[in-house]
Coordinates of C-alpha atoms in Angstrom, one line a residue:
X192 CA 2.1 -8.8 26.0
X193 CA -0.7 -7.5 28.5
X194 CA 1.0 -5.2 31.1
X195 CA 0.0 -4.5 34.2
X196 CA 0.4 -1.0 33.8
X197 CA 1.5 1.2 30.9
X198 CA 3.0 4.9 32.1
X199 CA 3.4 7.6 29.4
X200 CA 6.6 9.5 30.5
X201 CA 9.5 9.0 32.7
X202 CA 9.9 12.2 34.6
X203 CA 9.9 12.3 38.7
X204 CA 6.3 11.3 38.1
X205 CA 6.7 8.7 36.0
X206 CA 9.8 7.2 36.4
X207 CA 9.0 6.9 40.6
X208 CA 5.5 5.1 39.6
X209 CA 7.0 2.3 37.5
X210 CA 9.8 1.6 40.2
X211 CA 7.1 1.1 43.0
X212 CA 4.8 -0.9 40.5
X213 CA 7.6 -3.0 39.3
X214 CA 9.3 -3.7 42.9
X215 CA 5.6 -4.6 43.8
X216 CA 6.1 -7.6 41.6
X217 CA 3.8 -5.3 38.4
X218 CA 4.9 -5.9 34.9
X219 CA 5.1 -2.1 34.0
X220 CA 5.7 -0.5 30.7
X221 CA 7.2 3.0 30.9
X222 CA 7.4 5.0 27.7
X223 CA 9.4 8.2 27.0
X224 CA 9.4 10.4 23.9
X225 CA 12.4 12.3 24.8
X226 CA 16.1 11.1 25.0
X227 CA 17.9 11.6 28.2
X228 CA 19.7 13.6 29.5
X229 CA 17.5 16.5 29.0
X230 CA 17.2 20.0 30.6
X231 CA 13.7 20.8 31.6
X232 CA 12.4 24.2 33.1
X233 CA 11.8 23.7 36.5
X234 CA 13.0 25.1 40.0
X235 CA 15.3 22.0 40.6
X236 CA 14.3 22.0 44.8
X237 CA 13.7 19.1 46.1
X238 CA 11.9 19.2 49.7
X239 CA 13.0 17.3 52.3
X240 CA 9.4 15.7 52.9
X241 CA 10.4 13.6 49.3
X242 CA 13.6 12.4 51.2
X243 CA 11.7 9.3 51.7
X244 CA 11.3 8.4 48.1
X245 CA 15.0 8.7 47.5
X246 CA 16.2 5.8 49.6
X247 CA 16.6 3.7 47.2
X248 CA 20.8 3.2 47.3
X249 CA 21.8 4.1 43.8
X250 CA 19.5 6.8 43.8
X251 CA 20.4 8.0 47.3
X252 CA 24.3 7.7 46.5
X253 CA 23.9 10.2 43.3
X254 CA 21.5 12.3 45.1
X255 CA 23.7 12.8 47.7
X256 CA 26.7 12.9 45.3
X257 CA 25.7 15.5 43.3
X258 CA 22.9 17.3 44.8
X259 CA 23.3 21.2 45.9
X260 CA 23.9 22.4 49.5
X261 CA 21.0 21.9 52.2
X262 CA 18.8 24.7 52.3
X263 CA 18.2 25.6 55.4
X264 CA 16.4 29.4 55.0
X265 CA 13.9 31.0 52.9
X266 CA 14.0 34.7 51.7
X267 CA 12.5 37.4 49.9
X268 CA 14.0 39.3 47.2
X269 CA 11.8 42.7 45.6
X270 CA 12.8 45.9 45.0
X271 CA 15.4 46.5 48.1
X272 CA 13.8 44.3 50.2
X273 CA 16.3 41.7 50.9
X274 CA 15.3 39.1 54.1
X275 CA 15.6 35.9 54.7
X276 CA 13.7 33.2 57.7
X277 CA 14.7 29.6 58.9
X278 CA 13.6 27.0 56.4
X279 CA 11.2 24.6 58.7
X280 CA 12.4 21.6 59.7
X281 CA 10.4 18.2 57.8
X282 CA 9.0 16.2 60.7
X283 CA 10.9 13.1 60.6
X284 CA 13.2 13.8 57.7
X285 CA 16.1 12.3 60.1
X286 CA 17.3 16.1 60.2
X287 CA 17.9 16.1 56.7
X288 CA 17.1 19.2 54.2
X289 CA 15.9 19.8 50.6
X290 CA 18.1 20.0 48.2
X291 CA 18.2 20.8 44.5
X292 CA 19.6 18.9 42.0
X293 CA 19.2 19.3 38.5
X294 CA 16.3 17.6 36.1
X295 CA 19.2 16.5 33.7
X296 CA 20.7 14.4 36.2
X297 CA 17.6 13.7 38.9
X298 CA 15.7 12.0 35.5
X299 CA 18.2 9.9 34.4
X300 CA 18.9 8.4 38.5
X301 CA 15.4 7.8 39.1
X302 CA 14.6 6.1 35.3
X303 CA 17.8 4.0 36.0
X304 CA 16.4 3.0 39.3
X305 CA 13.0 1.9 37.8
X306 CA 14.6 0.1 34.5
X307 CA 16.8 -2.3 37.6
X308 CA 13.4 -2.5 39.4
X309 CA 12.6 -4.5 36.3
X310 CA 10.3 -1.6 34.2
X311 CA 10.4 -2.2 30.8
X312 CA 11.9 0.9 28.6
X313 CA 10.7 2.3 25.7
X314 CA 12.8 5.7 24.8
X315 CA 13.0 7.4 22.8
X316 CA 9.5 6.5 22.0
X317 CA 5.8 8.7 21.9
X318 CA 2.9 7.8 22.5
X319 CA 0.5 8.1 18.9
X320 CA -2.7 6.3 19.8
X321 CA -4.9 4.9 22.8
X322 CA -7.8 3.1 22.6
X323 CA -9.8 1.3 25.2
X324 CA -10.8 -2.3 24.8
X325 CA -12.3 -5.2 27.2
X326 CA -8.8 -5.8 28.5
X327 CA -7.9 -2.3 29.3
X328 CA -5.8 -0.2 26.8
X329 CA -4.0 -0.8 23.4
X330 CA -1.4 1.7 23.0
X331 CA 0.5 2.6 20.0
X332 CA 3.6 3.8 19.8
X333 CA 6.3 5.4 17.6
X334 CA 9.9 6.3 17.3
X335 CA 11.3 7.5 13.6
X336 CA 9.5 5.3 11.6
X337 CA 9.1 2.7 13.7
X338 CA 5.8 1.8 15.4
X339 CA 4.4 -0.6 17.9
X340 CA 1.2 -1.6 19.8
X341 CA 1.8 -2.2 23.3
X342 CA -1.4 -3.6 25.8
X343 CA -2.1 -2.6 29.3
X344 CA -4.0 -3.2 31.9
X345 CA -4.5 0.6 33.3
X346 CA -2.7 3.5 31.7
X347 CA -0.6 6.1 34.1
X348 CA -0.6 9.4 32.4
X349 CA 3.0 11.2 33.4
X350 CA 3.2 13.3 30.8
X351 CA 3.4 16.4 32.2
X352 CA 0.8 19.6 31.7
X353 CA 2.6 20.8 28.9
X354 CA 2.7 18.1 26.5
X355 CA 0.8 16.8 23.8
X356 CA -0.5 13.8 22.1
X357 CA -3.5 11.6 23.0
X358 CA -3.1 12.3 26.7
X359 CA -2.4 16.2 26.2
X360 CA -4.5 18.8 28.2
X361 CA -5.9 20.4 25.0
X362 CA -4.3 23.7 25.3
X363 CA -5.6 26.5 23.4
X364 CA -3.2 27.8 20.7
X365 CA -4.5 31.6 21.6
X366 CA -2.4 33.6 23.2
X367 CA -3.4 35.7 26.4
X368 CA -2.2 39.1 27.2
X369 CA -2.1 37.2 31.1
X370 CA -0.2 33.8 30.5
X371 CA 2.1 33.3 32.8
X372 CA 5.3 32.0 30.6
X373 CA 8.0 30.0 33.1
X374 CA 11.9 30.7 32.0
X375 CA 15.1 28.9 33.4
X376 CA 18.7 29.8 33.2
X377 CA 21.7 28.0 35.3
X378 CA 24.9 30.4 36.5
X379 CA 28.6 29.9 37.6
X380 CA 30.0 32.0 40.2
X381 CA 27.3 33.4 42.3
X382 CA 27.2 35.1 45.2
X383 CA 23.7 34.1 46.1
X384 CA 24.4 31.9 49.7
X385 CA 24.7 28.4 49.5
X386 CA 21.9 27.7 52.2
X387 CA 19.2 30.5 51.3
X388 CA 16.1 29.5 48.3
X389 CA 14.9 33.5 47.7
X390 CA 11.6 34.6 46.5
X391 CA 12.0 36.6 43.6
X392 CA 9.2 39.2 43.0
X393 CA 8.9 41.7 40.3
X394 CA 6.1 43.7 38.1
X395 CA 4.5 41.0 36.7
X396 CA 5.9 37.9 37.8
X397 CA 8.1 35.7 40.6
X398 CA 11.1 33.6 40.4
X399 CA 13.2 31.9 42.6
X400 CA 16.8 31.0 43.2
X401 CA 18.9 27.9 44.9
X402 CA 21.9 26.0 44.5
X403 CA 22.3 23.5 42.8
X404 CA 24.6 20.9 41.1
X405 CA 28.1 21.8 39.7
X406 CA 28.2 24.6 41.7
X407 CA 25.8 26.4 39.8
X408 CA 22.6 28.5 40.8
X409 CA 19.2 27.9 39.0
X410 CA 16.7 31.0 38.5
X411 CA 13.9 29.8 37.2
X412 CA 10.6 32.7 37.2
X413 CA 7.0 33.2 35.8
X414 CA 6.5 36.2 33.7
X415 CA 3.3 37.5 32.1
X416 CA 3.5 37.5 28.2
X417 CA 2.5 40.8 28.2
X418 CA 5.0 42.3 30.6
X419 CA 7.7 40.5 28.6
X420 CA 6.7 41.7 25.3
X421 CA 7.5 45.5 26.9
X422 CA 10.3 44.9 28.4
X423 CA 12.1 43.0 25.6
X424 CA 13.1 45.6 22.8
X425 CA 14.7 43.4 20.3
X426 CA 16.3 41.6 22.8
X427 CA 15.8 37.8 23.3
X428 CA 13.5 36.7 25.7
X429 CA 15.7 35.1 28.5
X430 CA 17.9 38.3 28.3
X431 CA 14.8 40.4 28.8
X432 CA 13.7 38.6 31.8
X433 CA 17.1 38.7 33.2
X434 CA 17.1 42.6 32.8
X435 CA 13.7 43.0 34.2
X436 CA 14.2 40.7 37.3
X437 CA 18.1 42.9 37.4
X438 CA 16.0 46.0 37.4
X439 CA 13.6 45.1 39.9
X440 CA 15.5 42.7 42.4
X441 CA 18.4 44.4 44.7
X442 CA 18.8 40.9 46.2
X443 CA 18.8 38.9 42.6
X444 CA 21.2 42.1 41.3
X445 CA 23.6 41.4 44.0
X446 CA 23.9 37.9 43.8
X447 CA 24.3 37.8 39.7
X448 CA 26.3 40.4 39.6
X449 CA 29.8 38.5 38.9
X450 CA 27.8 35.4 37.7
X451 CA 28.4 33.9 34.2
X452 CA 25.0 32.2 32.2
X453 CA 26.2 28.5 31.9
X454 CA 24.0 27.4 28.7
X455 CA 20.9 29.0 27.2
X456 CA 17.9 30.1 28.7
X457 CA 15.1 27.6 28.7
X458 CA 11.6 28.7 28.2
X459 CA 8.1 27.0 28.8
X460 CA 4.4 27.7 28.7
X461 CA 1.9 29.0 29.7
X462 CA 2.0 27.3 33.0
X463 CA -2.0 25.9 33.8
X464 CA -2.0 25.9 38.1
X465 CA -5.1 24.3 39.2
X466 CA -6.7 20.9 39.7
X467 CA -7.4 18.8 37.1
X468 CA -8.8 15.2 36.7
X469 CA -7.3 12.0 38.5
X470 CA -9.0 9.3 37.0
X471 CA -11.3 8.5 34.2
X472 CA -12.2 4.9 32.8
X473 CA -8.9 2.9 33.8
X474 CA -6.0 6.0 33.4
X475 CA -4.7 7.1 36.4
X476 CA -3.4 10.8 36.2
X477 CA -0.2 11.5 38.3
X478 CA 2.5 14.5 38.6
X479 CA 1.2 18.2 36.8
X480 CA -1.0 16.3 34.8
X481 CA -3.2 15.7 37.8
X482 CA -2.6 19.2 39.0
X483 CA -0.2 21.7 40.0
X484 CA 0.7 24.9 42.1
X485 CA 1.8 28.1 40.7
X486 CA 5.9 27.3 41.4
X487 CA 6.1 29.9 43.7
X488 CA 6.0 27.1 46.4
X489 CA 8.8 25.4 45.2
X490 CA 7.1 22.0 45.2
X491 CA 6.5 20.7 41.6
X492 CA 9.1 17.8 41.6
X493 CA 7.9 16.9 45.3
X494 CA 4.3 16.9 44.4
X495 CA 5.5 14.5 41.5
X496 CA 6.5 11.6 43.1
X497 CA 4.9 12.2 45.8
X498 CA 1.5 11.8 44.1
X499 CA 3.2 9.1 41.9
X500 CA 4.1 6.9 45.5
X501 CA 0.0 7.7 46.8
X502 CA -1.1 6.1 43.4
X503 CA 0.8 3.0 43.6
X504 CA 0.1 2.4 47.1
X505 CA -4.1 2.5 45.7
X506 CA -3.1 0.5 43.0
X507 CA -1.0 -2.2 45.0
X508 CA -4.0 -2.3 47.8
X509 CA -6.4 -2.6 44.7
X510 CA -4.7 -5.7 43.0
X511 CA -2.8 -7.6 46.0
X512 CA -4.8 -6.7 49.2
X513 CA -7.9 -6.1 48.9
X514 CA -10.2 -8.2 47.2
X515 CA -12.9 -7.4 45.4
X516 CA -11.5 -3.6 45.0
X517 CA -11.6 -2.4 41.6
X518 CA -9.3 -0.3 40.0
X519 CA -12.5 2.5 39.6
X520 CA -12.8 2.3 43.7
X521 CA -8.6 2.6 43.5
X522 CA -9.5 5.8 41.0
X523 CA -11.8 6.9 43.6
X524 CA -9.7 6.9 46.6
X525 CA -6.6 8.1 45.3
X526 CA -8.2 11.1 43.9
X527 CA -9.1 11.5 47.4
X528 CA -5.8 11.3 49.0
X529 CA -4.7 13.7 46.1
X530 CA -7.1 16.2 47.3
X531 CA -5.9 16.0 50.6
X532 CA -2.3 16.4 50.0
X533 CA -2.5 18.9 47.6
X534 CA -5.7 21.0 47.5
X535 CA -4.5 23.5 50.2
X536 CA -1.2 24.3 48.9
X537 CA -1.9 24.6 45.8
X538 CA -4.4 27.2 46.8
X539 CA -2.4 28.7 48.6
X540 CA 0.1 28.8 45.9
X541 CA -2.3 30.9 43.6
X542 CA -2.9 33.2 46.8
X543 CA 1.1 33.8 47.1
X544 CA 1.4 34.3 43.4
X545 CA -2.1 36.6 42.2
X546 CA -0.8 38.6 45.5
X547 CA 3.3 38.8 44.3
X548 CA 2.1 40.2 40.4
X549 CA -0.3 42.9 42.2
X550 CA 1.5 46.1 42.4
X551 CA -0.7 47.7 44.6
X552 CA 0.4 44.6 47.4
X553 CA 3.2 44.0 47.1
X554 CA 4.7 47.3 49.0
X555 CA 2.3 46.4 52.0
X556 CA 3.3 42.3 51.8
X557 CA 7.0 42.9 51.8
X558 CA 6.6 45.8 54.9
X559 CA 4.9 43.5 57.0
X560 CA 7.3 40.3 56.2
X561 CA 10.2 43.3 57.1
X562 CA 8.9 43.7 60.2
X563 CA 7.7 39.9 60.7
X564 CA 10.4 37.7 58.7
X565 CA 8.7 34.7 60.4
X566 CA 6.1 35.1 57.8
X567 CA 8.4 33.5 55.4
X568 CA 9.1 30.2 57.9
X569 CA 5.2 29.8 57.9
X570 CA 4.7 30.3 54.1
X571 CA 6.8 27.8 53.9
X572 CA 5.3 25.7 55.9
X573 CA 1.6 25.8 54.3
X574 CA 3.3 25.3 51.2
X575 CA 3.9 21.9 52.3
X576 CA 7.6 21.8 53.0
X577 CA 7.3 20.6 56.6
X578 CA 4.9 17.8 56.8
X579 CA 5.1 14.2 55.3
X580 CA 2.7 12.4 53.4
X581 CA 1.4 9.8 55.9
X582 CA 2.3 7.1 54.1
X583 CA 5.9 8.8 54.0
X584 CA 6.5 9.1 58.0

């Protein structure tokens, strides 16, 4: 069978791309290597600008079932600095907030909510093969010992930054005194409060913190390898961060200090911010394969979907509006709208975060926010929490 479209992995990315496609009336293909549920290391927040993309009624009923508490202010946690600023409001987010909600559950609501849009499901299944032929692509794929060869039209690589395979970023295997190496934990009985997403910043790295489902905080933070490997005498890694960020954070310290670690720490890396490729020869690139910001922002699982909902619109303009419009011109304009959605933040992201793991700064950054807390409220802002994608409104 020749699908329309063929998307390699079913994360926000992913799984939001092959519901679109498929409600537009696409035969989609959507194939995941990992079995779900599945914790992932990521922030969890949600903004409200990708409120939008949640309507959908099942998914809206278990977002709103199960999501954390609106969040509603920003802060700053480093050293004793401990402030916090009005989140700002989403334009026409129907007074609505981000929320967070945890990857174990937000996956397997939006997957569910393509496979009913009429997606066809392959998990848990990878991806072993691509090549291009006159028809488009000729994927093959493998689970155990099993393997198949499925045919599509136009690939959409969801994969993520971090994985590999034939679509894989070709990460170096050296390792770098300066890799930035993301960690996650979840806690029970916090006293962090249930409307403030803090800022963590310590020697060599930044976190954050929010509710989220079950009543539980995520922390989830960047550290570079090289601080970690001082800090860590013979402990394990996720206890070392937690001691260093402890040490470091009166605000983090306070609001862990009768908290209880539900699960183990999860670890990732290195993290690769920057902008990378959108299209090349028929594969459309979407979510942190396409690009992300340093998560200092916040805004991974936003920038997901919503680069996964800019795509589709190309795509459905290319095939059912437009005639004469090739998937290459598609390429060619979503890459464009990419770029102007993302580019600034993203910069701006790497500003925040070179500036947060400079010690020399950081004393000066955190005085002026003291005397200016505002500050917070309009980094916020540019990090893209306030305005809707156009297509969005």
């Amino acid at each position: 069978m020749m699908y329309d479209a063929l998307i390699v992995g079913a994360g926000p990315a992913g799984s939001t791309a092959a519901r679109v496609l498929a409600r537009a009336g696409w035969s989609v293909g959507l194939i995941e290597k990992s079995s779900f549920p599945r914790r992932k290391v990521c922030g969890e927040f949600i903004s409200a600008t990708s409120l939008p993309l949640l309507t959908d009624p099942a998914i809206e009923r278990e977002f709103l079932a199960h999501a954390g508490p609106e969040i509603r202010r920003v802060g700053l946690f480093t050293r004793d600095v401990v402030l916090s600023s009005p989140m700002p409001r989403a334009r026409n987010s129907a007074g609505r907030w981000g929320r967070a909600l945890g990857r174990d559950k937000l996956d397997s609501v939006l997957l569910d909510a393509a496979v009913r849009a009429g997606a066809k499901l392959w998990q848990p299944w990878k991806l072993a093969a691509l090549r291009k032929d006159a028809e488009g692509y000729l994927c093959t794929i493998e689970s155990g010992s099993q393997a198949l060869e499925l045919a599509g039209r136009i690939i959409v690589a969801a994969n993520g930054s971090w994985e590999r395979g034939p679509l894989a970023l070709g990460q170096g295997s050296t390792h770098k005194p300066q890799d930035l190496l993301a960690f996650k934990a979840l806690f029970k009985e916090s006293d962090l409060p249930s409307d403030l997403m803090p800022l963590l910043v310590f020697p060599g790295g930044y976190g954050g913190m929010v509710h989220t489902d079950s009543d539980r905080v995520s922390l989830s933070c960047c550290i570079r390898r090289d601080v970690l490997q001082r800090r860590r005498d013979g402990r394990r890694a996720g206890d070392a961060v937690l001691g260093h960020i402890l040490d470091s954070c009166e605000g983090a310290r306070h609001a862990l200090l009768r908290a209880k670690l539900d699960g183990r720490w999860l670890s990732a890396g290195p993290i690769q911010p920057g902008i990378r490729r959108r299209y090349f020869e028929g594969i459309f690139f979407a979510g942190n394969i396409a690009g992300e910001a340093h998560p200092i922002i916040a805004e991974g699982i936003s920038m997901a979907m919503q680069s996964a909902w800019m795509l589709c619109q190309r795509l459905i303009a290319a095939q059912d509006e437009k005639p004469g419009e090739t998937f290459a011109d598609a390429g060619k304009a979503y890459s464009k709208d990419w770029t102007d959605a993302f580019a600034l933040r993203i910069r701006a992201a790497a500003l925040f975060a070179h500036g947060a793991m400079r010690p020399n700064i950081v004393p000066v950054a955190s005085g002026l926010v003291k005397r200016f807390p505002a500050i917070l409220t309009w980094g916020a802002q540019l990090s893209g929490k306030a305005h809707h994608l156009p297509t969005l409104q």
